[in-house]
Amino acid sequence: MLNTWLISWRNTTSNKKRFFFTLLAIIVGTMMLTAMLIANETTEDVFDYYEDMYVADADYWVLSEGETYPESTIAPMENDPAVTETLHALDKQTFFELEGDRTLNERSVRITGVDDQKSSLLKIPVIEGELDNEGIVLPEPVAALLDKEVGDTVRFTGMGEAKVSAITEYTQLLSSPSDWEGAESSSFRVMAPLDLLREWTGEEDALSYVRFQTDGDGEALFRKWQEKFQGTGAYIEPVVADDLQSNDIGGLYTFFYIIAALAIFISGFIVFNMIYTSVIERKKEFAIMKSLGYTKGSVSKLVLIEMVLLALIGSFVGVPLGIWMGDAFMGALLQVFQFDMVYTLNWKGPVLTAFLLSLCYPVLFSLFPIYHAGKVSILLALKEAGVKQPSSTSYVGRGLAGLVLICCVFIDHPISYAAGIAGVLLLFPLLLAGIGKLTAPLFRSFFHYPGVVAVRNLYQQINRNANTAAILAVGVAIILLLSAVIETAPEGYEKEITSTYGGDMRITSEAPWTQDDVDKLLTYKEITDVEPLSEAAPITWETVGGERRQFSVLSVREEGPVLFEEKGTEDTYASLEKESTIALGERAFDEWGGEIGDSILMNTPNGEQQYEVVDVVKTSHHAGYTAFMKEENLADEFGWSQSYDMLLTVTNNADQALRNQLWQDFGEHLSKVQTAEEEIQSTTSAITGMNELILLLMVIIIALSSVGTANTLLMNTYERRFEIGTMRALGFTKKQVKTMILSEGLLIGLSGVAGGLLSGVLFIYATSKSELMEGFMTFRLPVPTMMVALAAGIVLSIGAAWISSRSASKIDVQASLKEG
């Protein structure tokens, strides 16, 4: 057995450069696979971590449908034996007192007062200081902007001052702007002791919410107080870990898997090319082995062990590199999303998965050559003088099949892209031959006779060269498609936000808006219309599978502001006229899992209720993870009559002065002023930032493909030793040999990039017309990405060819002629 492994190792390393480049392909493929799996798991962990931090150990909470409720409202519930721990909280809006000329909106801050900063119902990750229930707790970005450290004093307008006792990491409860620009549209958030905040405000009995923990599941207590709180202004909800309203990252996981699959595909194809060529070259060796008593199985086993050795080495080297790349990628990714988040790299599970996959995929891609090695005929192998080239008829059939498969991309189904990729692979010999003929005059002009020979050599191993160019093309095409989606997505979001935002500006208050507030807003010369918006939040509901989720329910009316686009033919507003009906945003509908006409179970301020889902609609609000109800029904049936938001229509010349005036007049309870343009910028900033990562990944993918180019040219050179030796004997210089190999590499690179650009354009066009995208993506070519692809493809292909050209120029003339 040991002898078999030693023979396989000797065979694997007999051609050291081929061994190196094949191993390099496996290492890079494994590295990218590991990195993407780690990024996928770590990203999921990051958001789970912050969701769990938001929930802490709380089971339920009592919220207010108004601004606050008296503490006496929940006193009987707190005395229930099932309640094991409580946390009281009060939110108040005010302003920082700062030196300098910062405007009111930049200084706006919401103070959350809690009765126990160390409570298990509250998870606050401290960076510096301690939670002493005496001082102010600042998030790190706020401390940095205010230039405050633990022990420094912070003053609040009209209230008082307190020392900073702790500085914390990012947490949803204290989520704050990280720069002054962001502070123009959203308030800072800090935490203070409840007693101190009550002393400042004089509200000794007011609460915004109470969190509590129960003994057991607490369902009986929940149902009991759900009924008792009706009509009190307070309502009870389960505390649910559901952050989908603020984090629409589902597509990010798909992105990770696409890149991982692409890396495996390219690396696997390189392995296939190498092992298949090796089997063809060793046919006589296998025939002799079989004539000496080796069976089909033992020959195949020998080749299989060679691949297992390569896979083992590639895994042991590639996986650790993947851990490093995954860590670097996560750092860059969270910077793109502009979150002040921390992460712990989740590498153990992904590493195990990546290790197993990296052991399997090189073997899987080699199964056909391994089987072919065992099937070698002794007589035919000893008779064969060379490699039989496919007939022109087989190319015609292959081309027709490729065209049919490529046309499948216009079938509106995700699987059609796999058919399109298969079509590209089938068509590539014809494409490579066509590009060779088209570029022949140019190569003759620029490279003279070596260029002519390079074009001719292209056809000697047309399938191998075509496969090498094809894997480059597939990589370029898929990256171009991803880049096009990312580049045009902001336009889709902008269109959706503009059409469903409901106005030009949305202002949010900590207290319900009154009619006097509306009348005052209408006196502003910049404001032409004011529309109150009721948003019941947070509201828990159940999926078809019985899992609890949480979102907001917004009020709508037909003559009011447009908050959604109707998706179906049914008139949504007319359907919502009926009692106990609701429309869901697309993401909420998908998460729910039911059908139109089914009922959804919701925990409302008026208790548990069933609502018929009458439609699914497109909306920009909470990225579609929300619901809509007729305004009157939201007040009467649902039990939510307050409006904390206003949608303003403003004149074209409205500027910063309007924002400043709003904060001046309503600053005591105003918490957020956001324009539609700011919502567009906030939604699209992370997507736009992904372009840089896409370009980086594309260069890595092209570099991986270029490893295949180098390997292919090395194999071509090895097979043409006698030919190159003859050319040298007839007067070819080393420089001309190098030029010839460089020209071959350039042809392969040009063909791969050209094929990738054409395929990418086709995929982009088909995707833009797909109903699955629903007009979200427009047909636009990502020109910068295409230019990078062209430059990187040519440069890296020439670099790969240069390595092979050096080997070709060093071929010993006499030794090569003797071999012939």
PDB file of N, CA and C in Angstrom, residues 473-533:
ATOM      1  N   ALA A 473     -13.740  33.048 -18.947  1.00  0.00           N
ATOM      2  CA  ALA A 473     -14.947  33.719 -19.426  1.00  0.00           C
ATOM      3  C   ALA A 473     -16.089  33.600 -18.433  1.00  0.00           C
ATOM      4  N   VAL A 474     -16.268  32.410 -17.880  1.00  0.00           N
ATOM      5  CA  VAL A 474     -17.352  32.210 -16.919  1.00  0.00           C
ATOM      6  C   VAL A 474     -17.146  33.083 -15.688  1.00  0.00           C
ATOM      7  N   GLY A 475     -15.907  33.129 -15.194  1.00  0.00           N
ATOM      8  CA  GLY A 475     -15.615  33.972 -14.038  1.00  0.00           C
ATOM      9  C   GLY A 475     -15.904  35.434 -14.310  1.00  0.00           C
ATOM     10  N   VAL A 476     -15.455  35.926 -15.469  1.00  0.00           N
ATOM     11  CA  VAL A 476     -15.689  37.330 -15.836  1.00  0.00           C
ATOM     12  C   VAL A 476     -17.181  37.599 -15.981  1.00  0.00           C
ATOM     13  N   ALA A 477     -17.910  36.685 -16.630  1.00  0.00           N
ATOM     14  CA  ALA A 477     -19.336  36.887 -16.882  1.00  0.00           C
ATOM     15  C   ALA A 477     -20.125  36.995 -15.576  1.00  0.00           C
ATOM     16  N   ILE A 478     -19.851  36.095 -14.633  1.00  0.00           N
ATOM     17  CA  ILE A 478     -20.604  36.097 -13.380  1.00  0.00           C
ATOM     18  C   ILE A 478     -20.278  37.336 -12.548  1.00  0.00           C
ATOM     19  N   ILE A 479     -18.997  37.707 -12.515  1.00  0.00           N
ATOM     20  CA  ILE A 479     -18.623  38.905 -11.760  1.00  0.00           C
ATOM     21  C   ILE A 479     -19.246  40.147 -12.404  1.00  0.00           C
ATOM     22  N   LEU A 480     -19.287  40.199 -13.733  1.00  0.00           N
ATOM     23  CA  LEU A 480     -19.928  41.333 -14.409  1.00  0.00           C
ATOM     24  C   LEU A 480     -21.403  41.419 -14.053  1.00  0.00           C
ATOM     25  N   LEU A 481     -22.063  40.260 -14.003  1.00  0.00           N
ATOM     26  CA  LEU A 481     -23.484  40.254 -13.644  1.00  0.00           C
ATOM     27  C   LEU A 481     -23.677  40.780 -12.227  1.00  0.00           C
ATOM     28  N   LEU A 482     -22.855  40.305 -11.286  1.00  0.00           N
ATOM     29  CA  LEU A 482     -22.953  40.793  -9.913  1.00  0.00           C
ATOM     30  C   LEU A 482     -22.687  42.294  -9.840  1.00  0.00           C
ATOM     31  N   SER A 483     -21.692  42.736 -10.594  1.00  0.00           N
ATOM     32  CA  SER A 483     -21.361  44.160 -10.606  1.00  0.00           C
ATOM     33  C   SER A 483     -22.500  44.989 -11.184  1.00  0.00           C
ATOM     34  N   ALA A 484     -23.140  44.480 -12.251  1.00  0.00           N
ATOM     35  CA  ALA A 484     -24.262  45.196 -12.861  1.00  0.00           C
ATOM     36  C   ALA A 484     -25.437  45.299 -11.899  1.00  0.00           C
ATOM     37  N   VAL A 485     -25.695  44.208 -11.168  1.00  0.00           N
ATOM     38  CA  VAL A 485     -26.781  44.229 -10.185  1.00  0.00           C
ATOM     39  C   VAL A 485     -26.497  45.274  -9.118  1.00  0.00           C
ATOM     40  N   ILE A 486     -25.260  45.289  -8.630  1.00  0.00           N
ATOM     41  CA  ILE A 486     -24.886  46.240  -7.577  1.00  0.00           C
ATOM     42  C   ILE A 486     -24.897  47.670  -8.104  1.00  0.00           C
ATOM     43  N   GLU A 487     -24.475  47.853  -9.361  1.00  0.00           N
ATOM     44  CA  GLU A 487     -24.402  49.200  -9.920  1.00  0.00           C
ATOM     45  C   GLU A 487     -25.776  49.789 -10.200  1.00  0.00           C
ATOM     46  N   THR A 488     -26.711  48.957 -10.654  1.00  0.00           N
ATOM     47  CA  THR A 488     -28.042  49.467 -10.992  1.00  0.00           C
ATOM     48  C   THR A 488     -29.025  49.378  -9.836  1.00  0.00           C
ATOM     49  N   ALA A 489     -28.680  48.593  -8.798  1.00  0.00           N
ATOM     50  CA  ALA A 489     -29.584  48.451  -7.653  1.00  0.00           C
ATOM     51  C   ALA A 489     -29.927  49.798  -7.017  1.00  0.00           C
ATOM     52  N   PRO A 490     -28.951  50.724  -6.839  1.00  0.00           N
ATOM     53  CA  PRO A 490     -29.324  52.019  -6.259  1.00  0.00           C
ATOM     54  C   PRO A 490     -30.407  52.738  -7.048  1.00  0.00           C
ATOM     55  N   GLU A 491     -30.399  52.602  -8.375  1.00  0.00           N
ATOM     56  CA  GLU A 491     -31.450  53.230  -9.165  1.00  0.00           C
ATOM     57  C   GLU A 491     -32.800  52.600  -8.860  1.00  0.00           C
ATOM     58  N   GLY A 492     -32.790  51.256  -8.716  1.00  0.00           N
ATOM     59  CA  GLY A 492     -34.039  50.578  -8.375  1.00  0.00           C
ATOM     60  C   GLY A 492     -34.545  51.009  -7.011  1.00  0.00           C
ATOM     61  N   TYR A 493     -33.623  51.103  -6.040  1.00  0.00           N
ATOM     62  CA  TYR A 493     -34.013  51.553  -4.711  1.00  0.00           C
ATOM     63  C   TYR A 493     -34.499  53.001  -4.750  1.00  0.00           C
ATOM     64  N   GLU A 494     -33.790  53.837  -5.505  1.00  0.00           N
ATOM     65  CA  GLU A 494     -34.182  55.247  -5.600  1.00  0.00           C
ATOM     66  C   GLU A 494     -35.591  55.383  -6.172  1.00  0.00           C
ATOM     67  N   LYS A 495     -35.864  54.612  -7.222  1.00  0.00           N
ATOM     68  CA  LYS A 495     -37.197  54.661  -7.831  1.00  0.00           C
ATOM     69  C   LYS A 495     -38.260  54.197  -6.843  1.00  0.00           C
ATOM     70  N   GLU A 496     -37.953  53.111  -6.128  1.00  0.00           N
ATOM     71  CA  GLU A 496     -38.919  52.556  -5.173  1.00  0.00           C
ATOM     72  C   GLU A 496     -39.146  53.504  -4.008  1.00  0.00           C
ATOM     73  N   ILE A 497     -38.076  54.081  -3.474  1.00  0.00           N
ATOM     74  CA  ILE A 497     -38.204  54.994  -2.343  1.00  0.00           C
ATOM     75  C   ILE A 497     -38.948  56.259  -2.753  1.00  0.00           C
ATOM     76  N   THR A 498     -38.589  56.806  -3.923  1.00  0.00           N
ATOM     77  CA  THR A 498     -39.238  58.024  -4.390  1.00  0.00           C
ATOM     78  C   THR A 498     -40.734  57.825  -4.570  1.00  0.00           C
ATOM     79  N   SER A 499     -41.125  56.655  -5.072  1.00  0.00           N
ATOM     80  CA  SER A 499     -42.545  56.426  -5.376  1.00  0.00           C
ATOM     81  C   SER A 499     -43.358  55.980  -4.170  1.00  0.00           C
ATOM     82  N   THR A 500     -42.694  55.486  -3.101  1.00  0.00           N
ATOM     83  CA  THR A 500     -43.464  54.968  -1.955  1.00  0.00           C
ATOM     84  C   THR A 500     -43.102  55.633  -0.624  1.00  0.00           C
ATOM     85  N   TYR A 501     -42.271  56.652  -0.654  1.00  0.00           N
ATOM     86  CA  TYR A 501     -41.869  57.294   0.608  1.00  0.00           C
ATOM     87  C   TYR A 501     -43.032  58.044   1.240  1.00  0.00           C
ATOM     88  N   GLY A 502     -43.935  58.576   0.415  1.00  0.00           N
ATOM     89  CA  GLY A 502     -45.129  59.251   0.919  1.00  0.00           C
ATOM     90  C   GLY A 502     -45.003  60.751   1.029  1.00  0.00           C
ATOM     91  N   GLY A 503     -43.841  61.286   0.736  1.00  0.00           N
ATOM     92  CA  GLY A 503     -43.627  62.729   0.810  1.00  0.00           C
ATOM     93  C   GLY A 503     -42.177  63.037   0.528  1.00  0.00           C
ATOM     94  N   ASP A 504     -41.776  64.268   0.859  1.00  0.00           N
ATOM     95  CA  ASP A 504     -40.387  64.672   0.650  1.00  0.00           C
ATOM     96  C   ASP A 504     -39.564  64.554   1.925  1.00  0.00           C
ATOM     97  N   MET A 505     -40.255  64.584   3.060  1.00  0.00           N
ATOM     98  CA  MET A 505     -39.559  64.579   4.349  1.00  0.00           C
ATOM     99  C   MET A 505     -40.426  63.854   5.374  1.00  0.00           C
ATOM    100  N   ARG A 506     -39.772  63.104   6.250  1.00  0.00           N
ATOM    101  CA  ARG A 506     -40.486  62.417   7.331  1.00  0.00           C
ATOM    102  C   ARG A 506     -39.889  62.858   8.646  1.00  0.00           C
ATOM    103  N   ILE A 507     -40.753  63.330   9.537  1.00  0.00           N
ATOM    104  CA  ILE A 507     -40.284  63.766  10.847  1.00  0.00           C
ATOM    105  C   ILE A 507     -40.928  62.865  11.904  1.00  0.00           C
ATOM    106  N   THR A 508     -40.112  62.442  12.851  1.00  0.00           N
ATOM    107  CA  THR A 508     -40.539  61.485  13.867  1.00  0.00           C
ATOM    108  C   THR A 508     -40.435  62.120  15.248  1.00  0.00           C
ATOM    109  N   SER A 509     -41.440  61.865  16.060  1.00  0.00           N
ATOM    110  CA  SER A 509     -41.513  62.455  17.395  1.00  0.00           C
ATOM    111  C   SER A 509     -41.507  61.367  18.451  1.00  0.00           C
ATOM    112  N   GLU A 510     -41.047  61.725  19.660  1.00  0.00           N
ATOM    113  CA  GLU A 510     -41.140  60.824  20.798  1.00  0.00           C
ATOM    114  C   GLU A 510     -42.535  60.879  21.427  1.00  0.00           C
ATOM    115  N   ALA A 511     -43.286  61.923  21.095  1.00  0.00           N
ATOM    116  CA  ALA A 511     -44.655  62.089  21.605  1.00  0.00           C
ATOM    117  C   ALA A 511     -45.603  62.158  20.415  1.00  0.00           C
ATOM    118  N   PRO A 512     -46.856  61.761  20.586  1.00  0.00           N
ATOM    119  CA  PRO A 512     -47.815  61.826  19.461  1.00  0.00           C
ATOM    120  C   PRO A 512     -47.984  63.257  18.955  1.00  0.00           C
ATOM    121  N   TRP A 513     -48.112  63.385  17.643  1.00  0.00           N
ATOM    122  CA  TRP A 513     -48.356  64.698  17.039  1.00  0.00           C
ATOM    123  C   TRP A 513     -49.801  65.114  17.314  1.00  0.00           C
ATOM    124  N   THR A 514     -50.001  66.408  17.541  1.00  0.00           N
ATOM    125  CA  THR A 514     -51.341  66.941  17.812  1.00  0.00           C
ATOM    126  C   THR A 514     -51.809  67.778  16.628  1.00  0.00           C
ATOM    127  N   GLN A 515     -53.080  68.145  16.639  1.00  0.00           N
ATOM    128  CA  GLN A 515     -53.611  68.998  15.575  1.00  0.00           C
ATOM    129  C   GLN A 515     -52.945  70.361  15.604  1.00  0.00           C
ATOM    130  N   ASP A 516     -52.616  70.840  16.805  1.00  0.00           N
ATOM    131  CA  ASP A 516     -51.897  72.118  16.900  1.00  0.00           C
ATOM    132  C   ASP A 516     -50.548  72.034  16.197  1.00  0.00           C
ATOM    133  N   ASP A 517     -49.880  70.870  16.324  1.00  0.00           N
ATOM    134  CA  ASP A 517     -48.599  70.676  15.636  1.00  0.00           C
ATOM    135  C   ASP A 517     -48.785  70.724  14.115  1.00  0.00           C
ATOM    136  N   VAL A 518     -49.856  70.092  13.653  1.00  0.00           N
ATOM    137  CA  VAL A 518     -50.140  70.097  12.219  1.00  0.00           C
ATOM    138  C   VAL A 518     -50.389  71.515  11.726  1.00  0.00           C
ATOM    139  N   ASP A 519     -51.194  72.252  12.456  1.00  0.00           N
ATOM    140  CA  ASP A 519     -51.505  73.633  12.060  1.00  0.00           C
ATOM    141  C   ASP A 519     -50.234  74.483  12.031  1.00  0.00           C
ATOM    142  N   LYS A 520     -49.365  74.263  12.992  1.00  0.00           N
ATOM    143  CA  LYS A 520     -48.122  75.043  13.038  1.00  0.00           C
ATOM    144  C   LYS A 520     -47.221  74.709  11.859  1.00  0.00           C
ATOM    145  N   LEU A 521     -47.149  73.420  11.511  1.00  0.00           N
ATOM    146  CA  LEU A 521     -46.327  73.001  10.369  1.00  0.00           C
ATOM    147  C   LEU A 521     -46.826  73.625   9.076  1.00  0.00           C
ATOM    148  N   LEU A 522     -48.136  73.750   8.941  1.00  0.00           N
ATOM    149  CA  LEU A 522     -48.713  74.318   7.712  1.00  0.00           C
ATOM    150  C   LEU A 522     -48.441  75.811   7.576  1.00  0.00           C
ATOM    151  N   THR A 523     -47.981  76.452   8.659  1.00  0.00           N
ATOM    152  CA  THR A 523     -47.639  77.877   8.551  1.00  0.00           C
ATOM    153  C   THR A 523     -46.260  78.089   7.942  1.00  0.00           C
ATOM    154  N   TYR A 524     -45.465  77.024   7.852  1.00  0.00           N
ATOM    155  CA  TYR A 524     -44.146  77.132   7.242  1.00  0.00           C
ATOM    156  C   TYR A 524     -44.315  77.374   5.745  1.00  0.00           C
ATOM    157  N   LYS A 525     -43.635  78.339   5.224  1.00  0.00           N
ATOM    158  CA  LYS A 525     -43.782  78.644   3.797  1.00  0.00           C
ATOM    159  C   LYS A 525     -43.169  77.551   2.910  1.00  0.00           C
ATOM    160  N   GLU A 526     -42.209  76.778   3.451  1.00  0.00           N
ATOM    161  CA  GLU A 526     -41.579  75.719   2.656  1.00  0.00           C
ATOM    162  C   GLU A 526     -42.413  74.440   2.602  1.00  0.00           C
ATOM    163  N   ILE A 527     -43.408  74.331   3.510  1.00  0.00           N
ATOM    164  CA  ILE A 527     -44.214  73.104   3.601  1.00  0.00           C
ATOM    165  C   ILE A 527     -45.554  73.326   2.908  1.00  0.00           C
ATOM    166  N   THR A 528     -45.841  72.479   1.926  1.00  0.00           N
ATOM    167  CA  THR A 528     -47.090  72.609   1.168  1.00  0.00           C
ATOM    168  C   THR A 528     -48.160  71.615   1.603  1.00  0.00           C
ATOM    169  N   ASP A 529     -47.751  70.528   2.265  1.00  0.00           N
ATOM    170  CA  ASP A 529     -48.729  69.541   2.714  1.00  0.00           C
ATOM    171  C   ASP A 529     -48.177  68.781   3.913  1.00  0.00           C
ATOM    172  N   VAL A 530     -49.069  68.412   4.813  1.00  0.00           N
ATOM    173  CA  VAL A 530     -48.705  67.658   6.010  1.00  0.00           C
ATOM    174  C   VAL A 530     -49.649  66.461   6.129  1.00  0.00           C
ATOM    175  N   GLU A 531     -49.093  65.272   6.238  1.00  0.00           N
ATOM    176  CA  GLU A 531     -49.891  64.057   6.357  1.00  0.00           C
ATOM    177  C   GLU A 531     -49.422  63.247   7.568  1.00  0.00           C
ATOM    178  N   PRO A 532     -50.281  63.102   8.582  1.00  0.00           N
ATOM    179  CA  PRO A 532     -49.903  62.247   9.722  1.00  0.00           C
ATOM    180  C   PRO A 532     -49.767  60.796   9.266  1.00  0.00           C
ATOM    181  N   LEU A 533     -48.825  60.085   9.870  1.00  0.00           N
ATOM    182  CA  LEU A 533     -48.612  58.668   9.567  1.00  0.00           C
ATOM    183  C   LEU A 533     -48.600  57.889  10.874  1.00  0.00           C
TER     184      LEU A 533
END
